[in-house]
Amino acid sequence: MNYIKGKLKKIIYHNNDSGYVVALFRIKETNDIVMKEKVNKSITVTGVFTDVNIDIPMTLHGTYTNNERFGMQYVVESYEVETPTTKEAIIEFLSSSFIDGCGEKTAKKIVDRFGEATLDKIKENRDNLLEIDGMTTIKAAKIYNSLQNYNKSSDAILKFQNLGFTIEECSKIYNKFKDRIDDVLGDSFYDLKEIIDFKKLDSIYINNFGDCTKTRIYACFLESMQLLSNYNGDTYYYREEIVSVLEKEFNIVLSEEATENLLSELEKSGEIYIVDRKIYLAKYYEEELNVAASLKKIDSKKPDKIANLEEKLKDLETRLGIDYNADQEKAIMGALNNNVTIISGGPGTGKTTIINAITKLYIEDKKLGPADIMESIALLAPTGRASKKMASSTSLPAYTIHRYLKWYKDSNDFFYNEYNKTNHRLIIVDEVSMIDIDLFNALLNGISPGVKLILVGDTFQLPSVGPGLVLNDLIDSDYFNFIPLNQIYRQSDNSYIPYLAKEIKNNDLSEEFLSKKDDYTFFQTKSNQIKDAITQIIKISLDKKIDEHRMQILAPMYKGENGIDNLNVVLQGIYNPPTNKKNEITYGDVIYREGDKVLQLVNDLDNNVFNGDIGYIESINGKTVVIDFEGNRVEYEKKNLKQIKHAYAITIHKSQGSEFEHVIMPISTSYYKMLYNKLIYTGVSRAKKSLTIVGEAYAFARAVGNNYSANRKTSLKTKIIEVYNSSNNP
């Protein structure tokens, strides 16, 4: 295998999180013909290093390649840090920056005393260093500890590499678990699932330690529970379900006695709770209980009411020229005079109008100036697009919940938490149906009990991606001020979108769904003609100056003839065809082009871009892609393009929390089980100005009549009732 030997001389760039390094490396020896002429010269090297050690002899394995942007670089695939053996090398090593407390003079004294056995003598007993003239106990401890840490990291990396992890994974493991490295190499091996995919982790474990160990069975049992939460959104499970997943996913079959013993041990260790046959992962049990307790703390405070609120609301109506209906008045006044309020309604029922009224009346009553507003009011939503929609409609700052609480991605913790709370007095959270139990718990942990909390959402939309059924459970508990909104406000005499949404919700589809309206068209066509029909509609829309910035295609699924992946290929060809003036980059089988519309798939707090955000590729330079998210320019390396997808067409799930001026929604029997009521309702309710449904009328009617919705097993409602009925809780 080709190698270069030498030392790192200068660090140009170092990412502490990933371990990625760009550095100058001086070559002393190589067996690579291409690198022969570089001996005794410095070159640029790039790669992942666990510890960055200047002037320590190393052997690097990799390839010397030309980077279009940065020129020739040696891309490191693996490396070994050499242990010095000669007296000269040992002196150089001990006097390097890696060994604390030892200069060149001291290093020479140590080597003069112990010779080539120096490193072994130090590791054997640090007190051996006290034989050296002028050596102090403190200095001996520093030298000894530095050497121990050096050996520990090198040994650990080698062990993890030998197990089957890549050097990049080894770096992440060591940086995350360096204080517990012996534990994760033993019984706590599966703790690595925090940063390594469980399936890969399990495969590596089986290859090295076997498939029937107690450690593996414990880990896979817990992972089976987590998979049930991921699949179904459940916060608890029954034994039969877990055993079934354990066998199906991990090929582990346990006897009834073994299962009982395992459950007993997991319960004693605090990993799970068992209540009336319901089995909970500790995380979800404790989160539901904490949410219930936190809400009672907020609700039990004396409400800060606004005097003469009814008169002030009437005055606001006059000034704004708005006539609030009875439900809207009830929602506005209830929100301002209660500590916890829930407002739920479909499209066109005036949720945004209510939020505006609440904030205006609160600001006027408290006489808040611009700076005071920032300190007193927080508008929040689970997604970036939903928060931007709130900011646009209220002219007030709005944030994602993750950004508001200051989320630390690597540790999955928040700056604001149960020990460090925010001080806002009025918090309005929109799109609450999208919030899972984990995020809602984090939010309640981070806000003050003296807050006025207003939760706004639509109970009929798709539930959260993560476990829980927060909005529905809060309403069903019947302990909070709840106002449902039912009256729809027409946008025009011939508008239909909000009425169609209501018909879908009520499983009562009228014959009107095939009639053309000011804001609605059903374009009937066969499944194999859907792509052609969409192409025709888009070309007509472009003639009307409705481009991809104003138009959004929403589809139920990624795969299949009319799936999002196929649609995006067609749509890219229409909206952004290749030209000599536009740079491209290929990632897998996808071609990204300057000007492309793309969707962010993960939260990236550092760059202020979030799951569901839509942007446009501004430039492609070599392996670097710059995407503009509404003025926020974010740079991506090629390896990070897994964080994006084309967004000419996106899933209905990803559209939640967003509104689009014009929506095209294909409907076909080929979408199979994705044709169900709540999904179609959510897609229809995303359209603001116009909605065009393309496809089969039969498939649409079937979807509206299909009430399929996995009945999530959650206990938040029960825990709220228990907490509110308990005199032992505050």
XYZ file of C-alpha atoms in Angstrom, residues 163 165 184-190 198-217 220:
30
model
C -13.463 -3.561 14.643
C -15.180 1.544 11.738
C -17.798 1.730 24.866
C -15.212 -0.860 23.936
C -16.968 -3.151 26.408
C -20.486 -3.437 27.844
C -21.523 0.062 26.704
C -20.674 -0.595 23.058
C -24.210 0.204 21.892
C -27.704 1.262 14.773
C -27.837 -1.262 11.924
C -24.153 -0.734 11.130
C -23.254 -0.746 14.810
C -25.100 -4.010 15.322
C -23.420 -5.585 12.309
C -19.968 -4.635 13.605
C -20.846 -5.978 17.052
C -22.001 -9.340 15.640
C -18.844 -9.675 13.530
C -16.598 -9.096 16.539
C -18.471 -10.308 19.604
C -21.277 -12.619 18.442
C -25.047 -12.325 18.090
C -26.357 -13.871 21.310
C -24.643 -11.866 24.026
C -26.583 -10.212 26.821
C -25.237 -6.827 25.738
C -26.661 -7.237 22.234
C -30.034 -8.588 23.346
C -31.716 -4.638 20.378
